[in-house]
Coordinates of C-alpha atoms in Angstrom, one line a residue:
Chain L
M22 CA 206.1 164.6 148.4
E23 CA 204.7 165.7 145.1
K24 CA 206.6 168.4 143.3
S25 CA 204.8 171.7 143.1
I26 CA 204.3 173.6 139.8
I27 CA 204.7 176.9 141.5
R28 CA 206.0 177.7 145.0
L29 CA 206.1 181.1 146.6
Q30 CA 208.4 181.5 149.6
D31 CA 207.8 184.6 151.8
V32 CA 207.0 186.8 148.9
W33 CA 206.6 190.5 149.3
K34 CA 205.7 193.1 146.7
T35 CA 205.9 196.8 147.5
Y36 CA 204.9 199.6 145.1
Q37 CA 206.3 203.0 145.2
M38 CA 203.5 205.6 145.2
G39 CA 205.3 208.9 145.1
K40 CA 207.3 208.9 148.3
V41 CA 205.2 206.3 150.1
E42 CA 205.9 202.6 149.9
V43 CA 202.7 200.6 149.6
P44 CA 203.0 196.9 150.3
A45 CA 200.6 195.0 148.1
V46 CA 201.7 191.5 149.0
R47 CA 203.1 190.9 152.4
G48 CA 204.9 187.7 153.1
I49 CA 202.9 185.1 151.2
S50 CA 204.0 181.6 151.0
L51 CA 202.0 179.0 149.0
E52 CA 202.4 176.0 146.8
I53 CA 200.3 174.9 143.9
F54 CA 200.4 171.2 142.8
P55 CA 199.8 169.8 139.4
G56 CA 196.3 169.1 138.3
T57 CA 194.6 171.3 140.9
F58 CA 192.0 174.0 140.3
V59 CA 192.8 176.9 142.6
S60 CA 190.8 180.1 143.3
I61 CA 192.2 183.3 144.7
M62 CA 189.5 185.5 146.3
G63 CA 189.5 188.7 148.1
P64 CA 188.1 192.3 148.0
S65 CA 189.5 194.8 145.5
G66 CA 192.7 196.3 146.5
S67 CA 193.6 193.2 148.6
G68 CA 196.6 192.4 146.4
K69 CA 195.2 189.4 144.7
S70 CA 196.0 190.5 141.2
T71 CA 199.5 191.4 142.2
L72 CA 199.8 187.9 143.7
L73 CA 198.5 186.4 140.5
N74 CA 201.0 188.3 138.4
M75 CA 203.8 186.9 140.5
I76 CA 202.4 183.4 140.3
G77 CA 202.4 183.9 136.5
C78 CA 206.0 185.1 136.6
L79 CA 204.9 188.4 135.0
D80 CA 206.3 190.3 137.9
F81 CA 209.3 190.0 140.2
P82 CA 208.7 190.1 144.0
S83 CA 210.4 192.8 146.0
K84 CA 211.5 190.2 148.5
G85 CA 211.2 186.4 148.6
K86 CA 211.5 183.7 146.0
I87 CA 209.3 182.1 143.4
F88 CA 210.0 178.6 142.1
L89 CA 208.5 177.7 138.7
D90 CA 208.6 173.9 138.2
G91 CA 211.3 173.7 140.8
Q92 CA 213.4 176.5 139.2
D93 CA 214.3 179.6 141.1
T94 CA 212.9 182.4 138.8
S95 CA 215.0 185.2 140.4
I96 CA 218.2 183.9 138.7
L97 CA 216.6 183.7 135.3
S98 CA 217.3 186.5 132.7
E99 CA 214.3 188.3 131.3
S100 CA 214.5 186.4 128.1
Q101 CA 214.8 183.0 129.9
L102 CA 211.8 184.0 132.0
A103 CA 209.8 185.0 128.9
Q104 CA 210.7 181.6 127.3
A105 CA 209.7 179.7 130.4
R106 CA 206.5 181.7 130.7
G107 CA 205.5 181.1 127.1
Q108 CA 206.2 177.4 127.5
K109 CA 204.7 176.6 130.9
I110 CA 202.1 179.2 131.7
G111 CA 199.0 180.3 129.9
F112 CA 197.2 183.6 130.6
I113 CA 193.5 184.5 130.5
F114 CA 192.8 188.2 131.2
Q115 CA 189.6 190.0 132.3
Q116 CA 190.0 192.3 129.2
F117 CA 190.6 189.3 126.9
N118 CA 193.7 191.2 125.5
L119 CA 193.5 189.7 122.0
L120 CA 195.5 191.4 119.3
Q121 CA 192.9 193.4 117.4
H122 CA 194.3 193.1 114.0
L123 CA 194.9 189.4 114.1
T124 CA 192.2 186.8 113.4
A125 CA 191.0 184.3 116.0
L126 CA 193.2 181.7 114.5
E127 CA 196.3 184.0 114.4
N128 CA 195.8 185.0 118.0
V129 CA 195.7 181.4 119.1
M130 CA 198.8 180.7 117.0
L131 CA 200.9 183.5 118.4
P132 CA 202.2 181.9 121.6
M133 CA 203.4 179.0 119.4
V134 CA 205.2 181.5 117.2
F135 CA 207.3 182.6 120.1
Q136 CA 208.2 179.0 120.9
G137 CA 209.4 178.6 117.3
Q138 CA 206.9 175.9 116.2
E139 CA 206.3 175.1 112.6
E140 CA 203.4 176.8 110.8
E141 CA 201.5 173.6 110.0
Q142 CA 201.7 172.4 113.5
R143 CA 200.6 175.8 114.8
K144 CA 197.6 175.9 112.5
A145 CA 196.5 172.4 113.4
R146 CA 196.7 173.0 117.1
A147 CA 195.0 176.4 116.9
R148 CA 192.1 174.9 114.9
Y149 CA 191.8 172.0 117.3
L150 CA 191.6 174.4 120.3
L151 CA 189.1 176.8 118.6
D152 CA 187.0 173.8 117.8
L153 CA 187.1 172.8 121.5
V154 CA 185.8 176.2 122.6
G155 CA 183.1 176.0 120.0
L156 CA 184.5 178.6 117.6
G157 CA 185.5 176.3 114.8
D158 CA 183.4 178.3 112.3
R159 CA 184.9 181.7 113.5
V160 CA 188.6 181.1 113.0
D161 CA 189.0 183.9 110.4
H162 CA 187.1 186.5 112.4
L163 CA 188.8 189.5 113.9
P164 CA 188.2 190.1 117.6
S165 CA 186.0 193.1 116.7
E166 CA 183.7 190.7 114.8
L167 CA 183.2 188.5 117.9
S168 CA 181.0 188.9 121.0
G169 CA 182.7 189.3 124.4
G170 CA 182.1 185.7 125.3
Q171 CA 183.5 184.5 122.0
R172 CA 186.6 186.7 122.5
Q173 CA 187.2 185.2 125.9
R174 CA 186.9 181.7 124.4
V175 CA 189.5 182.7 121.8
A176 CA 191.7 183.9 124.7
I177 CA 191.2 180.5 126.5
A178 CA 192.2 178.7 123.4
R179 CA 195.3 180.9 123.2
A180 CA 196.1 180.2 126.9
F181 CA 196.2 176.5 126.2
A182 CA 198.2 176.8 122.9
N183 CA 201.5 175.6 124.2
K184 CA 200.0 172.9 126.5
P185 CA 201.0 174.8 129.6
Q186 CA 201.4 173.2 133.0
L187 CA 199.7 176.2 134.6
V188 CA 196.9 178.4 133.4
I189 CA 196.2 181.7 135.1
A190 CA 193.0 183.5 134.8
D191 CA 192.4 187.0 136.2
E192 CA 188.6 187.4 136.7
P193 CA 187.9 185.7 133.3
T194 CA 184.1 186.3 133.6
G195 CA 184.4 189.8 135.1
N196 CA 183.5 191.5 131.8
L197 CA 180.8 189.1 130.7
D198 CA 177.1 188.6 131.2
S199 CA 176.2 185.7 133.4
H200 CA 175.3 183.4 130.5
S201 CA 178.6 183.9 128.7
G202 CA 180.4 183.8 132.0
Q203 CA 178.8 180.4 132.7
K204 CA 179.9 179.1 129.3
I205 CA 183.5 180.3 130.0
M206 CA 183.6 178.6 133.3
D207 CA 182.2 175.4 131.7
I208 CA 185.0 175.5 129.2
L209 CA 187.7 176.1 131.9
V210 CA 186.4 173.2 134.0
Q211 CA 186.3 171.0 130.9
F212 CA 189.9 171.9 130.1
H213 CA 190.9 171.2 133.6
K214 CA 189.4 167.8 133.4
E215 CA 190.5 166.8 129.9
Q216 CA 193.9 168.4 129.8
K217 CA 194.8 167.6 133.4
G218 CA 196.1 171.1 133.7
T219 CA 196.6 173.3 136.7
I220 CA 194.3 176.3 136.8
V221 CA 194.6 179.4 139.1
V222 CA 191.6 181.8 138.9
V223 CA 191.2 185.1 140.6
T224 CA 187.4 185.5 141.0
H225 CA 184.5 187.0 142.9
D226 CA 182.3 184.3 141.5
S227 CA 181.2 181.8 144.1
I228 CA 180.3 179.2 141.5
I229 CA 183.9 179.1 140.3
A230 CA 185.0 179.0 143.9
N231 CA 182.7 176.1 144.5
Y232 CA 184.4 174.1 141.8
S233 CA 187.9 174.8 143.2
Q234 CA 189.9 172.3 145.1
K235 CA 191.7 175.0 146.9
I236 CA 190.9 178.6 147.7
F237 CA 193.3 181.3 148.9
H238 CA 191.6 184.3 150.6
I239 CA 193.6 187.4 150.4
I240 CA 193.1 190.4 152.6
D241 CA 195.6 193.3 152.9
G242 CA 198.2 191.3 151.0
Q243 CA 198.1 188.3 153.2
I244 CA 196.5 184.9 153.1
V245 CA 193.8 184.8 155.8
Q246 CA 192.8 181.2 155.8
N247 CA 193.3 178.2 153.6
H248 CA 189.7 177.3 153.2
K249 CA 188.6 173.9 152.2
Q250 CA 185.5 174.0 150.0
S251 CA 183.4 173.0 153.0
E252 CA 184.4 176.0 154.9
Q253 CA 183.5 178.4 152.1
T254 CA 180.1 179.2 153.4
I255 CA 181.4 180.7 156.6
W256 CA 183.5 183.2 154.6
K257 CA 180.6 184.2 152.5
Q258 CA 178.8 185.6 155.4
Chain Z
M25 CA 214.0 182.0 110.4
E26 CA 210.5 180.7 110.8
A27 CA 210.0 183.2 113.7
I28 CA 211.4 186.1 111.6
K29 CA 208.8 185.3 108.9
E30 CA 206.0 185.6 111.4
Y31 CA 207.4 188.8 112.8
F32 CA 207.3 190.2 109.3
K33 CA 203.7 189.3 109.0
L34 CA 202.9 190.9 112.3
A35 CA 204.9 194.0 111.4
I36 CA 203.0 194.4 108.1
K37 CA 199.7 194.0 109.8
N38 CA 200.6 196.6 112.3
L39 CA 201.6 199.0 109.5
K40 CA 198.4 198.3 107.6
T41 CA 196.2 199.1 110.6
R42 CA 197.8 202.6 110.7
R43 CA 197.7 203.0 107.0
L44 CA 197.6 206.8 106.8
R45 CA 200.3 207.4 109.3
S46 CA 202.5 204.8 107.7
W47 CA 202.2 206.4 104.3
L48 CA 202.9 209.9 105.7
T49 CA 206.0 208.6 107.4
I50 CA 207.1 206.8 104.2
L51 CA 206.5 210.1 102.3
G52 CA 209.1 211.8 104.6
I53 CA 211.7 209.2 103.5
V54 CA 210.6 209.4 99.9
V55 CA 211.4 213.1 99.8
G56 CA 214.9 212.6 101.4
I57 CA 215.9 209.7 99.2
F58 CA 214.4 211.4 96.1
L59 CA 216.7 214.4 96.7
V60 CA 219.7 212.3 97.2
I61 CA 219.2 210.1 94.1
T62 CA 218.3 213.1 91.9
L63 CA 221.3 215.1 93.0
I64 CA 223.8 212.3 92.9
S65 CA 222.5 211.3 89.5
L66 CA 222.7 214.8 88.1
S67 CA 226.0 215.9 89.6
G68 CA 227.5 212.5 88.6
G69 CA 226.2 213.2 85.1
I70 CA 227.6 216.7 85.0
K71 CA 231.0 215.4 86.1
N72 CA 231.0 212.7 83.5
T73 CA 230.0 215.1 80.8
I74 CA 232.8 217.5 81.7
L75 CA 235.4 214.8 82.0
K76 CA 234.3 213.4 78.7
Q77 CA 234.7 216.9 77.1
L78 CA 238.1 217.2 78.6
N79 CA 239.1 213.8 77.4
A80 CA 237.9 214.8 73.9
L81 CA 240.5 217.6 74.0
G82 CA 243.1 215.0 74.2
G83 CA 245.3 214.2 77.1
D84 CA 248.3 216.2 76.0
I85 CA 246.9 219.5 75.0
I86 CA 248.2 222.5 76.9
F87 CA 246.2 225.7 77.3
V88 CA 247.7 229.1 77.7
M89 CA 245.2 231.7 79.0
P90 CA 245.5 235.2 80.2
G91 CA 244.8 235.8 83.9
A92 CA 246.0 233.9 86.9
I93 CA 244.2 230.6 87.4
D94 CA 243.3 231.5 91.0
N95 CA 240.7 233.6 89.4
P96 CA 239.6 231.9 86.2
L97 CA 236.7 234.3 85.6
T98 CA 239.1 237.1 84.7
T99 CA 240.0 235.1 81.7
F100 CA 236.6 235.6 80.1
M101 CA 235.3 238.6 82.0
G102 CA 238.3 240.8 82.4
G103 CA 239.0 241.1 78.7
Q104 CA 242.7 240.3 79.2
M105 CA 244.5 239.0 76.1
L106 CA 247.7 237.3 75.3
S107 CA 249.8 239.6 73.1
E108 CA 251.2 238.7 69.6
E109 CA 254.6 238.5 71.3
D110 CA 253.3 235.9 73.7
I111 CA 251.9 233.9 70.8
Q112 CA 255.3 233.9 69.1
T113 CA 257.1 233.0 72.3
V114 CA 254.9 230.0 72.8
K115 CA 255.4 228.9 69.2
K116 CA 259.1 229.1 69.5
T117 CA 259.3 227.2 72.8
K118 CA 261.2 224.0 72.4
G119 CA 258.9 220.9 72.2
V120 CA 255.9 222.7 70.8
E121 CA 254.5 221.1 67.7
V122 CA 251.5 223.3 67.1
A123 CA 250.4 226.4 68.9
L124 CA 247.0 227.6 68.0
P125 CA 245.9 231.1 69.1
M126 CA 242.2 231.7 69.4
S127 CA 240.5 235.1 69.2
Q128 CA 236.9 235.7 70.1
K129 CA 234.5 238.6 70.1
S130 CA 230.7 238.8 70.2
Q131 CA 229.4 240.3 67.0
L132 CA 226.2 241.1 65.2
M133 CA 225.4 238.9 62.2
R134 CA 222.8 239.7 59.6
Y135 CA 221.1 237.2 57.5
N136 CA 217.9 237.6 55.5
N137 CA 217.2 241.0 57.1
E138 CA 217.5 239.6 60.6
Q139 CA 220.2 240.5 63.1
K140 CA 221.5 238.2 65.8
T141 CA 224.5 238.2 68.3
I142 CA 227.0 235.4 67.7
F143 CA 230.5 234.6 69.0
L144 CA 232.9 235.3 66.2
T145 CA 235.9 233.0 66.7
G146 CA 239.1 233.2 64.8
F147 CA 241.7 230.4 64.3
P148 CA 244.6 230.3 61.9
W149 CA 243.1 227.8 59.5
D150 CA 246.3 226.6 57.9
E151 CA 247.3 225.0 61.2
G152 CA 243.9 225.0 62.8
K153 CA 242.1 222.6 60.5
D154 CA 244.1 219.6 61.4
F155 CA 244.4 220.5 65.0
L156 CA 240.6 220.9 65.5
S157 CA 239.6 217.9 63.6
N158 CA 242.2 215.6 65.0
F159 CA 242.4 216.6 68.6
Q160 CA 239.1 218.4 69.3
G161 CA 236.9 216.0 67.3
W162 CA 235.4 218.7 65.1
N163 CA 233.8 217.5 62.0
L164 CA 231.7 219.1 59.2
S165 CA 228.1 218.2 58.6
E166 CA 228.3 219.9 55.2
G167 CA 230.5 222.1 53.1
T168 CA 234.3 222.6 53.5
W169 CA 236.7 224.3 55.9
P170 CA 237.3 228.0 55.2
S171 CA 240.4 228.8 53.3
P172 CA 243.0 231.0 55.0
G173 CA 242.8 234.7 54.2
K174 CA 239.4 234.5 52.5
R175 CA 236.1 235.9 53.7
E176 CA 234.6 232.5 54.4
L177 CA 232.7 231.4 57.4
L178 CA 232.2 228.1 59.2
L179 CA 229.0 228.0 61.3
G180 CA 228.4 226.2 64.6
S181 CA 225.5 223.7 64.3
L182 CA 223.0 225.8 66.2
V183 CA 223.6 229.0 64.1
A184 CA 222.7 227.2 60.9
E185 CA 219.5 225.8 62.3
K186 CA 216.0 227.2 61.6
D187 CA 215.4 228.3 65.2
F188 CA 218.3 230.7 65.2
F189 CA 217.5 232.7 62.1
S190 CA 213.9 232.2 60.9
K191 CA 215.3 230.7 57.7
R192 CA 217.8 227.9 57.8
I193 CA 221.3 229.0 56.5
K194 CA 222.7 226.8 53.8
V195 CA 226.2 226.4 52.5
G196 CA 226.8 229.0 49.8
D197 CA 224.6 231.7 51.4
T198 CA 225.9 235.1 52.1
V199 CA 225.7 236.7 55.5
T200 CA 226.9 240.0 56.9
V201 CA 229.1 240.3 60.0
N202 CA 230.1 243.7 61.2
G203 CA 229.1 245.3 57.9
K204 CA 231.2 242.9 55.8
S205 CA 229.7 240.2 53.7
F206 CA 230.9 236.6 54.0
K207 CA 230.2 233.4 52.2
V208 CA 229.2 230.4 54.3
V209 CA 231.3 227.5 53.3
G210 CA 230.8 224.9 55.9
I211 CA 228.6 223.9 58.8
L212 CA 229.9 221.9 61.8
N213 CA 228.3 219.0 63.6
S214 CA 227.4 219.8 67.2
I215 CA 230.5 220.0 69.4
G216 CA 228.4 219.4 72.6
N217 CA 228.1 222.8 74.3
K218 CA 226.0 225.8 73.5
G219 CA 228.9 228.2 73.5
D220 CA 230.8 226.4 70.7
D221 CA 227.6 225.6 68.8
T222 CA 226.5 229.2 68.6
S223 CA 229.9 230.4 67.4
V224 CA 230.9 231.4 63.9
Y225 CA 234.4 230.5 62.9
L226 CA 236.7 232.1 60.4
D227 CA 240.4 232.6 59.7
R228 CA 242.1 234.6 62.4
E229 CA 243.7 237.1 59.9
V230 CA 240.3 237.9 58.5
F231 CA 239.0 238.2 62.1
Q232 CA 241.6 240.8 62.9
Q233 CA 240.8 242.7 59.7
I234 CA 237.1 243.0 60.3
T235 CA 237.2 243.6 64.1
G236 CA 240.0 246.1 63.8
D237 CA 241.9 244.0 66.4
R238 CA 245.2 244.5 64.7
E239 CA 247.2 244.3 67.9
G240 CA 246.4 240.6 67.6
G241 CA 245.6 239.6 71.1
A242 CA 244.5 236.0 71.7
L243 CA 242.0 234.8 74.2
A244 CA 243.8 231.5 74.5
I245 CA 246.5 229.4 72.9
M246 CA 246.1 225.7 72.5
V247 CA 249.4 223.9 72.4
K248 CA 250.1 220.4 71.2
A249 CA 253.4 219.0 72.4
E250 CA 255.8 217.2 70.0
E251 CA 255.9 213.5 70.1
G252 CA 257.8 212.2 73.2
V253 CA 257.6 215.6 75.1
S254 CA 255.8 215.4 78.4
P255 CA 252.9 217.9 78.6
D256 CA 253.8 218.8 82.2
E257 CA 257.4 219.6 81.4
L258 CA 256.4 221.6 78.3
A259 CA 253.9 223.6 80.4
A260 CA 256.6 224.5 82.8
R261 CA 258.9 225.5 80.0
I262 CA 256.2 227.7 78.4
K263 CA 255.5 229.3 81.7
S264 CA 259.2 230.2 82.3
E265 CA 259.5 231.6 78.7
L266 CA 256.5 233.8 79.1
D267 CA 257.8 235.0 82.5
E268 CA 261.0 235.9 80.7
V269 CA 259.1 238.0 78.2
R270 CA 257.3 239.9 80.9
K271 CA 260.5 240.6 82.8
R272 CA 262.4 241.8 79.7
R273 CA 259.6 243.9 78.3
R274 CA 257.9 245.4 81.3
G275 CA 260.0 244.6 84.3
E276 CA 257.1 242.7 85.8
D277 CA 257.5 239.5 87.7
V278 CA 253.9 238.7 88.1
S279 CA 252.4 235.9 86.0
D280 CA 249.2 237.3 84.6
F281 CA 248.6 234.2 82.6
S282 CA 248.0 230.5 83.2
V283 CA 249.5 227.4 81.6
L284 CA 247.4 224.4 82.1
T285 CA 247.6 220.8 80.9
S286 CA 244.2 219.3 80.1
E287 CA 244.9 216.9 83.0
K288 CA 245.3 219.9 85.3
M289 CA 242.1 221.4 84.0
G290 CA 240.4 218.1 84.7
S291 CA 241.5 218.1 88.3
I292 CA 240.4 221.7 88.7
A293 CA 237.0 220.9 87.3
G294 CA 236.9 217.8 89.4
G295 CA 237.7 219.7 92.5
V296 CA 235.0 222.3 91.9
L297 CA 232.5 219.6 91.2
G298 CA 233.6 217.7 94.3
V299 CA 232.8 220.8 96.5
I300 CA 229.4 221.1 94.8
Q301 CA 228.7 217.4 95.3
A302 CA 229.7 217.7 99.0
A303 CA 227.4 220.6 99.5
V304 CA 224.5 218.8 97.7
M305 CA 225.1 215.7 99.8
L306 CA 225.0 217.7 103.0
F307 CA 221.6 219.1 102.2
A308 CA 220.3 215.7 101.1
A309 CA 221.7 214.2 104.4
I310 CA 219.7 216.8 106.4
S311 CA 216.5 215.9 104.6
I312 CA 217.1 212.2 105.2
L313 CA 217.7 212.9 108.8
V314 CA 214.4 214.7 109.0
G315 CA 212.8 211.6 107.4
G316 CA 214.4 209.4 109.9
L317 CA 213.1 211.6 112.7
G318 CA 209.7 211.1 111.2
I319 CA 210.1 207.3 111.4
M320 CA 211.3 207.6 115.0
N321 CA 208.3 209.8 115.9
T322 CA 205.9 207.4 114.3
M323 CA 207.4 204.4 116.1
F324 CA 207.5 206.1 119.5
T325 CA 203.8 207.0 119.1
S326 CA 203.2 203.4 118.0
V327 CA 204.9 202.0 121.1
R328 CA 202.8 204.2 123.3
E329 CA 199.6 203.2 121.6
R330 CA 200.5 199.6 121.7
T331 CA 201.8 199.4 125.3
K332 CA 199.1 196.9 126.2
E333 CA 199.7 194.8 123.2
I334 CA 203.4 194.6 124.0
G335 CA 202.4 193.5 127.5
V336 CA 200.3 190.8 126.0
L337 CA 203.1 189.7 123.7
K338 CA 205.5 189.4 126.5
A339 CA 203.0 187.6 128.8
I340 CA 202.5 184.9 126.1
G341 CA 206.2 184.3 125.7
A342 CA 207.7 187.0 123.5
K343 CA 211.3 187.6 124.5
N344 CA 212.8 191.1 124.4
S345 CA 214.5 190.2 121.2
A346 CA 211.2 189.2 119.6
V347 CA 209.6 192.6 120.5
I348 CA 212.7 194.5 119.2
S349 CA 212.6 192.5 116.0
I350 CA 208.9 193.2 115.3
F351 CA 209.4 197.0 115.8
L352 CA 212.7 197.1 113.9
I353 CA 211.1 195.2 111.0
E354 CA 208.2 197.8 111.0
S355 CA 210.6 200.8 110.9
G356 CA 212.8 199.0 108.4
I357 CA 209.9 198.4 106.1
L358 CA 208.9 202.1 106.4
G359 CA 212.4 203.1 105.4
L360 CA 212.7 200.6 102.6
I361 CA 209.3 201.5 100.9
G362 CA 210.2 205.2 101.3
G363 CA 213.6 204.4 99.7
A364 CA 212.1 202.5 96.8
G365 CA 209.7 205.5 96.2
G366 CA 212.5 207.9 96.5
V367 CA 214.7 206.0 94.1
I368 CA 211.9 205.7 91.5
F369 CA 211.0 209.4 91.7
G370 CA 214.6 210.4 91.8
L371 CA 215.5 208.5 88.6
I372 CA 212.4 209.7 86.8
V373 CA 213.2 213.4 87.6
A374 CA 216.9 212.9 86.7
K375 CA 215.7 211.4 83.3
L376 CA 213.3 214.3 82.8
I377 CA 216.1 216.8 83.4
E378 CA 218.3 214.9 81.0
G379 CA 215.5 215.0 78.4
Y380 CA 215.0 218.7 78.9
S381 CA 218.7 219.4 78.5
R382 CA 218.8 217.5 75.3
A383 CA 215.7 219.3 74.0
S384 CA 216.9 222.7 74.9
G385 CA 220.4 222.1 73.8
A386 CA 221.7 224.4 76.6
F387 CA 224.0 221.7 77.9
L388 CA 224.4 218.0 77.4
L389 CA 223.7 216.1 80.5
E390 CA 223.4 212.4 80.8
A391 CA 221.8 211.3 84.1
Y392 CA 224.2 209.0 86.0
M393 CA 222.3 206.0 87.3
P394 CA 224.3 202.8 87.8
A395 CA 222.8 199.9 89.6
S396 CA 225.0 200.6 92.6
L397 CA 223.2 203.9 93.1
I398 CA 219.8 202.1 93.2
I399 CA 221.1 199.5 95.6
F400 CA 222.7 202.2 97.7
G401 CA 219.4 204.1 97.9
L402 CA 217.5 201.1 99.0
F403 CA 220.0 199.8 101.5
F404 CA 220.6 203.3 102.9
S405 CA 216.9 204.0 103.5
F406 CA 216.4 200.6 105.1
L407 CA 219.3 201.4 107.4
I408 CA 217.8 204.8 108.2
G409 CA 214.6 203.0 109.1
C410 CA 216.3 200.5 111.3
L411 CA 218.4 203.1 113.1
S412 CA 215.5 205.4 113.8
G413 CA 213.4 202.5 114.9
Y414 CA 216.0 201.2 117.3
L415 CA 215.3 203.5 120.2
P416 CA 211.5 203.1 120.1
A417 CA 211.9 199.3 119.7
R418 CA 214.2 199.1 122.7
K419 CA 211.7 201.2 124.7
A420 CA 209.0 198.7 123.7
A421 CA 211.1 195.7 124.7
K422 CA 212.0 197.1 128.0
L423 CA 208.4 197.5 129.1
R424 CA 207.6 195.4 132.1
P425 CA 204.7 193.1 131.2
T426 CA 202.6 193.9 134.3
E427 CA 203.0 197.7 133.8
A428 CA 202.2 197.4 130.1
L429 CA 199.1 195.3 130.8
R430 CA 197.9 197.7 133.4
S431 CA 197.9 200.6 130.9
Y432 CA 194.6 201.8 129.5
E433 CA 193.7 201.0 126.0

C-alpha cells in the first residue's frame, strides 16, 4: 500500500470554554496520499479549521495520533515539530498573513531562512516562485503596496518555498473577489500539476471542490461521508 | 550563523517599523548609562587627583594635626592648635629629620587701595624652603624665597593674577597685611588646589609678630623621617611622645591630636571616596534598572502586537529558539544603541566638567575615561537589553501557533 503523507487516527480536539468542554473534532480518522488534491468542506463551526490545523501539525490533538510522513508527531518536541513543519508543510491562510514590513521577496525567502538555506539559493528560489505566480515585477513591493489577490499569490509562493510535500490552504479565496479567487485557484491547480504536490484546501467554493480528487465533509466535528466527485451534487442540495 | 544574520535583519526591520517607540526606549537607556559613565568618570578623576596630590607629598611624610582623626573637621573648624611644646616634642623625637610647623589665619590684604581676604600661612623658612621645594613640589614662577625674619611675602599663583586684585601684583611691589607693609619677593607656580594657590606665605616668626599669635600654635606639623626610619614606626613614636606631654602637663590621657602618615591619609581619602562612589553607583544602577524596565515594557507590548506575526513565523517553521533569538536581538540592539548614546553623552559631559574645573581653577579634575569604561558601558547596556528582553521573548516563543494565528490584527 502507498505510504500516506498524513494520517489521523481517531483524533479528538476539545476546547475548554470556561467550565464547559466543547469538542470541535470528534474521532476523525483519515489518510491523505501523495499527489492528491483534497478538499475539506462543511458549515462554519463544524470544526474544519481545527481539523486543518491538526493536519498541518499546528495543533496537538486532545486524543488520538497524527502521523506526518509515517512519523508519530506526538513524540516530537516543539522544535522538532517546527522543523518538520517548515520542511514538509506549506501554509496558505485566508488572511494571507504576510509580514507587513518585509517585501514580497523577503516574505517568500523567510521559510527558507528557518531551514538554514544559503542566501543566494533562497533568493533564486523566491524569484523563481514569484515569477511563477506572475509577480516577477513586484518582488520589492511591500504587502501594503499589493492588491489582495497579489498578496495571496505571494503567500502561495511562500507556501511552496521549501518544496513541501503537503500544502494546506484555509479558505484561500475567502477574502478575495471572484476574479482574483479564480486566479488563485488556477495557480494552486497549476502547482498541483507541475510540482506533483499534495494539497489540502478548506473551502466553500464548489469550483475548487470540483477539482478535488477527494472531499471530506465535516459536520459537528465528524466526517459524514467520503464523497467521490460524482456524488458531490447530492450534497449540494 | 547565516540564520543569526537574517534574524538581525528581521529585528532591525521590526525596530524601524516602530521607530518612535524604539527611540523613546533607547532614550531611557541613554539616561541610565549616561549617568553611570559621567559619575564613574568624574569620581574616578577625583580619586586620581587626590591620590596624585597625596603622592606629591611624598610617601614618607608624617602629618601631626590637632583634633582626633575620627572627626577631621575639628582640625580646621574647631580652631584647635598644637602648642609650641608639642612642636618642640616632635622635633626632638628620635628619627625626625625635619619637623615643619605650619600656622595659618585668614587676613585682609591691601594692594592698590583694594582689600581682599587671603590665607596667611607661616612656615619657618630656614627649614621650610628645602622641605617644600623637595617634598611638596613647590617652585617659583618668579622672584626668590622670603628670607627668615624679614617682612617678605611669597604669593600663591592666584593671588598674583589680575583677576584677584584688579591690578596684577609684581615681584617688588609693596602690599599691606594687617596694617603692616610687606615686600613681595616671590610668586609660586600653581600648586594645584585653590586653597594653596590663594594663600600668601611668609616666615613663621613674622607671622607670629603681625598676628599677635605669640603663643605659637601650629595648625599642623609636617614631619620628614630620617633616612632608614619607617614612617609608621616614627608616627607611633611621635604619638606616644605627645601623649607623654599631655599626661605630664595636664594629667590628660585623651589624644586630642592625630599623627598620620601620607599613606594613611591616602587610605582615609580612598575610603571616603569609595563610599561616595558606591552611593553614586547605587543611584546609577537604579536609573539603569528603570531603563531596563522600559525595554521590557516595549518588548511585551511588541509581543502582544505581533502575536499573529509570531504565529505565522512558527507556522512556516520558526523554532522557539528562532523566535527567542529575534526578540532578544531586538532588545539587545535597543540596549546597545542606548548604551552607545549614554557613553558618548557621558564622556562629553565629563569632559565639559573637566574643562569647567580647569577654567574656574576651583579644583583640578581630570575626567577618567579609559577604554575599559567605554567597553564596560556598551557591554553592560547590551546585557541589560538582553536581560530585560528575555521574559518577553520567552513569552513570544511559547505562544501556540494556532492561538497566535487566531488573534485579531
